[in-house]
């Protein structure tokens, strides 16, 4: 296995690290101040101007749509392994860097879906403005009334009526839909409830302003309101043209699996980026904070927390890079077990590292004076997003036992 970066990726990495140092990290307090001002104006989910400024600067530097694989963008794209290291760097400032480079979820996954399965008309109407960073999008799968980690449970109905599909259902935790820039959703629902369990679901494109779509409320995460919003949405007799079908009827489950493979690499490497930054903050605090006659770094318990963090980060990174390499070399299907494993391991490790960093910071760690508390909230939700840990552990166990049980 070779995890070395291509020459193109090394160039991108150098420019990205310089961009982080010169623009992104200094923009973090500006972002916080602008969000507070917008909140006071009753515009909680409007984008702060600093984000748009960063997007302009990133695009000037060629740091744009880096997630697109070389198979889709030969002139600019990277392998999954190449992009993994860039995703780790952007994860160090999760509220700013991914969007500044047009590499933020759920847009990345939606753009990949439209690249792979979209019609020419869908690509022109929706993919092009997404690639240009002119709007945002959402992916509507999770439902409050069923265990959505099992896609066969999804109850939202998508029924054919002449030249239209009619959608009825209720979704929640639909990220991005409180942001006024969000214009389109990919909605997953059942077109054939009596069909094969993995052929019941389909995906359709639904504009946010379609009659019958109601954004009920944005949901907070441990008291934090995400700028883009994680919303509950109802669909009441929502009609869209049959041309809004993504792929084919009954193809929703397969499309969802294709969407999640590389996307989980992105999530996991960004989580590792957060863990790296948390470890840096922990070491800086330990070296500068004095207690009981010396710096915290002299305390054996703190040294152990730092060492355990470093070792765990290295293990998580190596497993994630191995998974990226497998996808590059043999395709997503060859790495199914590894994709499930990293989805458990990377958030778990990052959460443990951030928790240790909070402990070393004491009261400052749970305040907004450091990014640690917000990191913890985001990482804790990642153990549920795209399927809870238990689902992925089950997948790994099934793959492992299959060698012995013949299944």
Coordinates of C-alpha atoms in Angstrom, one line a residue:
X1 CA 0.0 0.0 0.0
X2 CA 1.2 3.5 -0.9
X3 CA -0.3 6.4 1.0
X4 CA 2.2 8.9 -0.6
X5 CA 0.6 12.0 -2.1
X6 CA 0.8 12.6 -5.8
X7 CA 2.7 15.7 -7.0
X8 CA -0.6 17.5 -7.7
X9 CA -1.9 16.7 -4.2
X10 CA 1.3 17.9 -2.6
X11 CA 0.9 21.2 -4.3
X12 CA -2.7 21.5 -3.2
X13 CA -1.7 20.5 0.4
X14 CA 1.0 23.2 0.6
X15 CA -1.4 25.9 -0.7
X16 CA -4.2 24.7 1.6
X17 CA -2.0 24.8 4.7
X18 CA -0.8 28.3 3.8
X19 CA -4.5 29.3 3.2
X20 CA -5.5 27.9 6.6
X21 CA -2.7 29.9 8.4
X22 CA -3.1 33.2 6.5
X23 CA -6.9 33.3 6.2
X24 CA -9.0 30.6 7.8
X25 CA -7.7 30.5 11.4
X26 CA -7.7 34.4 11.6
X27 CA -11.3 34.3 10.3
X28 CA -12.6 32.2 13.1
X29 CA -13.2 35.0 15.6
X30 CA -14.6 37.1 12.7
X31 CA -17.1 34.3 11.9
X32 CA -18.2 34.1 15.5
X33 CA -18.7 37.9 15.8
X34 CA -20.6 38.0 12.5
X35 CA -22.8 35.1 13.5
X36 CA -23.6 36.8 16.8
X37 CA -24.6 40.0 14.9
X38 CA -26.8 38.1 12.5
X39 CA -28.4 36.2 15.4
X40 CA -29.3 39.6 17.0
X41 CA -30.9 40.6 13.7
X42 CA -33.1 37.4 13.7
X43 CA -31.0 35.9 10.9
X44 CA -29.5 32.9 12.7
X45 CA -29.0 30.8 9.6
X46 CA -27.8 33.5 7.1
X47 CA -24.2 33.0 6.1
X48 CA -21.7 35.5 7.6
X49 CA -19.9 37.6 4.9
X50 CA -16.5 36.2 6.0
X51 CA -17.5 32.8 4.5
X52 CA -18.2 34.3 1.1
X53 CA -14.9 36.2 1.3
X54 CA -13.0 33.0 2.1
X55 CA -14.7 31.3 -0.9
X56 CA -13.4 34.0 -3.2
X57 CA -9.9 33.7 -1.8
X58 CA -9.9 29.9 -2.0
X59 CA -11.0 29.9 -5.6
X60 CA -8.2 32.3 -6.5
X61 CA -5.8 29.8 -5.1
X62 CA -7.2 26.8 -7.0
X63 CA -8.5 25.3 -3.7
X64 CA -12.0 24.5 -5.1
X65 CA -14.0 21.3 -5.5
X66 CA -11.0 19.3 -4.4
X67 CA -13.2 16.3 -3.4
X68 CA -14.0 15.5 -7.1
X69 CA -12.1 12.4 -8.1
X70 CA -9.8 12.4 -11.1
X71 CA -12.2 10.1 -12.9
X72 CA -14.7 12.9 -13.0
X73 CA -12.4 15.9 -13.3
X74 CA -9.1 14.8 -15.0
X75 CA -7.8 18.3 -15.2
X76 CA -8.1 19.0 -11.5
X77 CA -9.3 16.0 -9.5
X78 CA -7.5 13.9 -7.0
X79 CA -7.6 10.3 -5.9
X80 CA -9.6 9.4 -2.8
X81 CA -6.3 8.9 -1.0
X82 CA -4.9 12.2 -2.1
X83 CA -8.0 14.1 -1.0
X84 CA -8.1 12.4 2.4
X85 CA -5.0 14.3 3.6
X86 CA -6.6 17.6 2.4
X87 CA -9.9 16.7 4.2
X88 CA -7.9 16.3 7.4
X89 CA -6.6 19.8 7.1
X90 CA -10.0 21.3 6.5
X91 CA -11.3 19.4 9.5
X92 CA -9.2 21.6 11.7
X93 CA -11.6 24.4 11.2
X94 CA -14.9 22.6 10.4
X95 CA -17.2 25.6 10.3
X96 CA -15.1 27.5 7.7
X97 CA -12.6 25.5 5.7
X98 CA -14.9 22.8 4.1
X99 CA -17.3 25.4 2.8
X100 CA -14.6 27.9 1.8
X101 CA -13.2 25.3 -0.6
X102 CA -16.7 24.1 -1.7
X103 CA -16.0 20.7 -0.1
X104 CA -18.7 20.8 2.6
X105 CA -21.3 18.1 3.2
X106 CA -24.0 17.4 2.2
X107 CA -23.2 19.2 -1.0
X108 CA -20.2 17.0 -1.8
X109 CA -22.3 13.8 -1.6
X110 CA -25.1 15.4 -3.7
X111 CA -22.7 16.6 -6.3
X112 CA -21.2 13.1 -6.5
X113 CA -24.7 11.7 -6.9
X114 CA -25.6 14.1 -9.7
X115 CA -22.2 13.4 -11.4
X116 CA -22.8 9.7 -11.4
X117 CA -26.6 9.5 -11.9
X118 CA -27.9 12.9 -13.0
X119 CA -29.4 13.5 -16.4
X120 CA -27.8 16.3 -18.6
X121 CA -30.8 18.6 -17.6
X122 CA -30.3 17.9 -13.9
X123 CA -26.6 18.6 -14.1
X124 CA -27.2 21.9 -15.9
X125 CA -29.9 23.1 -13.5
X126 CA -28.6 21.8 -10.2
X127 CA -25.0 20.5 -10.4
X128 CA -23.5 23.4 -12.2
X129 CA -24.5 26.0 -9.6
X130 CA -23.4 23.7 -6.8
X131 CA -20.0 23.3 -8.4
X132 CA -19.8 27.0 -8.7
X133 CA -20.7 27.5 -5.0
X134 CA -23.8 29.6 -5.9
X135 CA -26.2 27.7 -3.8
X136 CA -26.4 24.9 -1.1
X137 CA -28.3 21.6 -1.1
X138 CA -29.6 19.0 1.3
X139 CA -30.1 15.2 1.5
X140 CA -33.4 14.1 3.0
X141 CA -33.3 10.5 4.3
X142 CA -33.6 10.4 8.1
X143 CA -37.1 10.2 9.6
X144 CA -38.3 10.8 13.2
X145 CA -40.9 8.0 13.2
X146 CA -38.8 5.0 12.1
X147 CA -35.2 3.7 12.7
X148 CA -33.8 5.2 9.5
X149 CA -30.5 3.4 10.0
X150 CA -32.4 0.5 8.3
X151 CA -33.4 2.1 5.0
X152 CA -36.1 -0.5 4.5
X153 CA -38.0 1.3 7.3
X154 CA -38.3 4.6 5.5
X155 CA -42.0 5.5 5.3
X156 CA -42.0 8.6 3.1
X157 CA -44.0 7.8 -0.1
X158 CA -43.1 8.8 -3.6
X159 CA -46.0 7.9 -5.8
X160 CA -46.3 8.2 -9.6
X161 CA -49.2 10.3 -10.8
X162 CA -49.0 10.8 -14.6
X163 CA -46.1 13.0 -15.4
X164 CA -45.4 13.8 -11.7
X165 CA -44.3 12.1 -8.5
X166 CA -46.3 13.0 -5.4
X167 CA -44.3 13.0 -2.1
X168 CA -45.8 12.6 1.4
X169 CA -43.8 12.2 4.6
X170 CA -41.7 13.7 7.4
X171 CA -38.0 14.0 7.7
X172 CA -35.6 15.4 10.3
X173 CA -32.0 16.2 10.8
X174 CA -31.9 17.5 7.2
X175 CA -28.7 19.5 7.3
X176 CA -28.5 22.8 5.5
X177 CA -32.2 23.5 5.0
X178 CA -32.4 26.5 7.3
X179 CA -29.8 28.3 5.2
X180 CA -31.6 30.7 2.6
X181 CA -29.0 29.5 0.0
X182 CA -30.3 25.9 0.1
X183 CA -32.4 25.5 -3.0
X184 CA -32.7 21.7 -3.7
X185 CA -33.0 18.5 -1.8
X186 CA -32.4 14.9 -2.8
X187 CA -35.3 13.1 -1.1
X188 CA -35.3 9.4 -0.5
X189 CA -38.7 7.6 -0.2
X190 CA -40.5 4.5 -1.2
X191 CA -41.9 4.1 -4.7
X192 CA -42.6 0.4 -4.3
X193 CA -43.4 -0.6 -0.7
X194 CA -44.1 -4.2 -1.8
X195 CA -40.9 -4.7 -3.8
X196 CA -37.6 -6.3 -2.8
X197 CA -36.4 -4.6 0.4
X198 CA -33.5 -3.0 -1.5
X199 CA -35.6 -2.0 -4.5
X200 CA -38.4 -0.2 -2.7
X201 CA -36.7 3.2 -2.4
X202 CA -36.1 5.9 -5.0
X203 CA -34.6 9.4 -4.9
X204 CA -36.1 12.5 -6.4
X205 CA -35.0 16.1 -6.6
X206 CA -37.3 18.4 -4.7
X207 CA -36.9 22.2 -4.7
X208 CA -37.2 23.7 -1.2
X209 CA -39.8 26.2 -2.5
X210 CA -42.0 23.5 -3.9
X211 CA -45.7 23.8 -2.7
X212 CA -46.3 21.4 0.2
X213 CA -42.7 21.5 1.5
X214 CA -42.6 23.0 5.1
X215 CA -39.4 23.5 7.1
X216 CA -40.9 23.0 10.5
X217 CA -37.9 23.9 12.7
X218 CA -34.2 23.8 13.0
X219 CA -32.9 21.3 15.6
X220 CA -30.1 22.3 18.0
X221 CA -27.2 20.0 18.7
X222 CA -26.3 20.1 22.4
X223 CA -27.6 23.6 22.5
X224 CA -25.7 24.7 19.4
X225 CA -27.6 26.0 16.4
X226 CA -25.7 25.1 13.2
X227 CA -25.5 28.1 10.8
X228 CA -26.9 25.9 8.0
X229 CA -29.5 24.3 10.3
X230 CA -30.5 20.7 10.8
X231 CA -34.2 20.8 10.2
X232 CA -37.4 18.8 10.5
X233 CA -39.4 19.0 7.2
X234 CA -42.8 17.8 6.2
X235 CA -43.9 16.9 2.6
X236 CA -47.6 17.2 2.0
X237 CA -48.7 16.2 -1.6
X238 CA -45.5 17.7 -3.0
X239 CA -45.5 17.3 -6.8
X240 CA -42.4 17.2 -8.9
X241 CA -42.0 16.2 -12.6
X242 CA -40.9 12.7 -13.3
X243 CA -37.8 14.2 -14.8
X244 CA -36.7 14.9 -11.2
X245 CA -36.1 11.2 -10.6
X246 CA -32.4 10.5 -9.8
X247 CA -31.3 7.4 -11.6
X248 CA -34.0 4.8 -11.9
X249 CA -37.0 3.8 -9.8
X250 CA -36.0 1.4 -7.1
X251 CA -32.4 2.6 -7.3
X252 CA -32.4 4.7 -4.2
X253 CA -30.7 2.2 -1.9
X254 CA -27.8 1.6 -4.4
X255 CA -27.4 5.3 -4.9
X256 CA -27.2 5.9 -1.2
X257 CA -24.5 3.3 -0.8
X258 CA -22.5 4.9 -3.7
X259 CA -22.9 8.3 -2.1
X260 CA -21.7 7.2 1.4
X261 CA -18.4 5.4 0.5
X262 CA -16.1 8.3 -0.3
X263 CA -18.2 10.6 1.8
X264 CA -17.3 8.6 4.9
X265 CA -13.6 9.0 4.1
X266 CA -14.2 12.8 4.1
X267 CA -16.0 12.7 7.4
X268 CA -13.4 10.5 9.1
X269 CA -10.4 12.5 7.9
X270 CA -12.1 15.8 9.0
X271 CA -12.6 14.2 12.4
X272 CA -9.0 13.3 12.6
X273 CA -8.1 16.9 11.7
X274 CA -10.2 18.0 14.7
X275 CA -8.4 15.5 16.9
X276 CA -5.0 16.8 15.7
X277 CA -6.0 20.4 16.5
X278 CA -7.4 19.3 19.9
X279 CA -4.1 17.5 20.7
X280 CA -2.1 20.6 19.8
X281 CA -4.3 22.7 22.1
X282 CA -3.9 20.1 24.8
X283 CA -0.1 20.2 24.5
X284 CA 0.1 24.0 24.4
X285 CA -2.1 24.2 27.5
X286 CA -0.1 21.5 29.3
X287 CA 3.2 23.3 28.6
X288 CA 1.9 26.7 29.7
X289 CA -0.4 26.0 32.6
X290 CA 1.2 25.8 36.1
X291 CA -0.3 23.7 38.9
X292 CA 1.3 22.3 42.1
X293 CA 4.6 24.0 41.4
X294 CA 5.2 23.1 37.8
X295 CA 3.6 22.9 34.3
X296 CA 0.8 20.4 33.8
X297 CA 3.1 18.7 31.2
X298 CA 5.2 17.4 34.1
X299 CA 2.2 15.5 35.5
X300 CA 2.3 11.8 34.6
X301 CA -1.5 11.6 34.1
X302 CA -1.4 14.5 31.6
X303 CA 1.6 12.9 29.8
X304 CA -0.4 9.7 29.5
X305 CA -3.4 11.5 28.1
X306 CA -1.2 13.2 25.4
X307 CA 0.6 9.9 24.5
X308 CA -2.7 7.9 24.3
X309 CA -4.1 10.6 22.0
X310 CA -1.1 10.6 19.7
X311 CA -1.2 6.8 19.4
X312 CA -4.9 6.6 18.8
X313 CA -4.8 9.4 16.1
X314 CA -2.1 7.6 14.2
X315 CA -4.0 4.3 14.3
X316 CA -7.2 5.9 13.1
X317 CA -5.5 7.8 10.3
X318 CA -3.7 4.7 9.0
X319 CA -7.0 2.7 8.9
X320 CA -8.7 5.5 7.1
X321 CA -5.9 5.9 4.6
X322 CA -6.0 2.1 4.0
X323 CA -9.7 2.4 3.3
X324 CA -9.1 5.3 0.8
X325 CA -6.4 3.3 -0.9
X326 CA -8.7 0.2 -1.3
X327 CA -11.4 2.4 -2.8
X328 CA -8.9 3.9 -5.3
X329 CA -7.4 0.5 -6.2
X330 CA -10.5 -1.8 -6.1
X331 CA -13.6 0.3 -5.8
X332 CA -16.0 1.0 -3.0
X333 CA -17.4 -2.5 -2.7
X334 CA -14.0 -3.9 -1.9
X335 CA -13.7 -1.6 1.1
X336 CA -17.2 -2.1 2.6
X337 CA -16.0 -3.5 5.9
X338 CA -13.2 -0.9 6.2
X339 CA -15.6 1.9 5.5
X340 CA -17.9 0.7 8.3
X341 CA -14.9 0.3 10.6
X342 CA -13.5 3.8 10.1
X343 CA -17.0 5.3 10.6
X344 CA -16.8 3.9 14.1
X345 CA -13.2 4.4 14.9
X346 CA -12.4 7.9 13.6
X347 CA -15.3 9.8 15.5
X348 CA -14.6 7.6 18.6
X349 CA -10.9 8.5 18.6
X350 CA -11.5 12.2 17.9
X351 CA -14.2 12.4 20.6
X352 CA -11.8 10.8 23.1
X353 CA -9.0 13.2 22.2
X354 CA -11.2 16.3 22.4
X355 CA -12.5 15.1 25.8
X356 CA -9.0 14.8 27.1
X357 CA -8.2 18.2 25.8
X358 CA -11.2 19.6 27.5
X359 CA -10.1 18.0 30.8
X360 CA -6.6 19.5 30.5
X361 CA -8.1 23.0 29.8
X362 CA -10.4 22.8 32.9
X363 CA -13.3 25.2 32.9
X364 CA -12.0 26.9 29.7
X365 CA -12.5 23.7 27.8
X366 CA -16.3 23.8 28.2
X367 CA -16.6 27.5 27.3
X368 CA -16.6 29.1 23.9
X369 CA -13.1 30.5 24.5
X370 CA -11.7 27.5 22.7
X371 CA -13.1 25.5 19.8
X372 CA -13.2 22.3 21.9
X373 CA -16.8 22.4 23.2
X374 CA -18.2 22.9 19.7
X375 CA -15.9 20.2 18.3
X376 CA -17.2 17.8 21.0
X377 CA -20.8 18.5 20.1
X378 CA -20.1 17.9 16.4
X379 CA -18.1 14.8 16.9
X380 CA -20.7 13.3 19.2
X381 CA -23.3 13.6 16.5
X382 CA -21.0 12.0 14.0
X383 CA -21.4 8.8 16.0
X384 CA -25.1 8.9 14.8
X385 CA -24.9 10.6 11.4
X386 CA -24.8 8.3 8.4
X387 CA -25.9 5.5 10.6
X388 CA -25.1 4.9 14.3
X389 CA -22.0 3.1 15.5
X390 CA -24.0 -0.1 16.2
X391 CA -25.0 -0.5 12.6
X392 CA -21.4 -0.3 11.4
X393 CA -20.2 -2.6 14.1
X394 CA -22.8 -5.1 12.9
X395 CA -21.5 -4.8 9.3
X396 CA -18.0 -5.5 10.4
X397 CA -19.1 -8.5 12.5
X398 CA -21.1 -9.9 9.6
X399 CA -18.2 -9.6 7.2
X400 CA -15.8 -11.2 9.7
X401 CA -18.1 -14.1 10.6
X402 CA -19.0 -14.6 7.0
X403 CA -15.6 -16.2 6.5
X404 CA -16.7 -19.0 9.0
X405 CA -20.4 -19.2 8.5
X406 CA -20.4 -19.1 4.8
X407 CA -22.7 -16.1 4.6

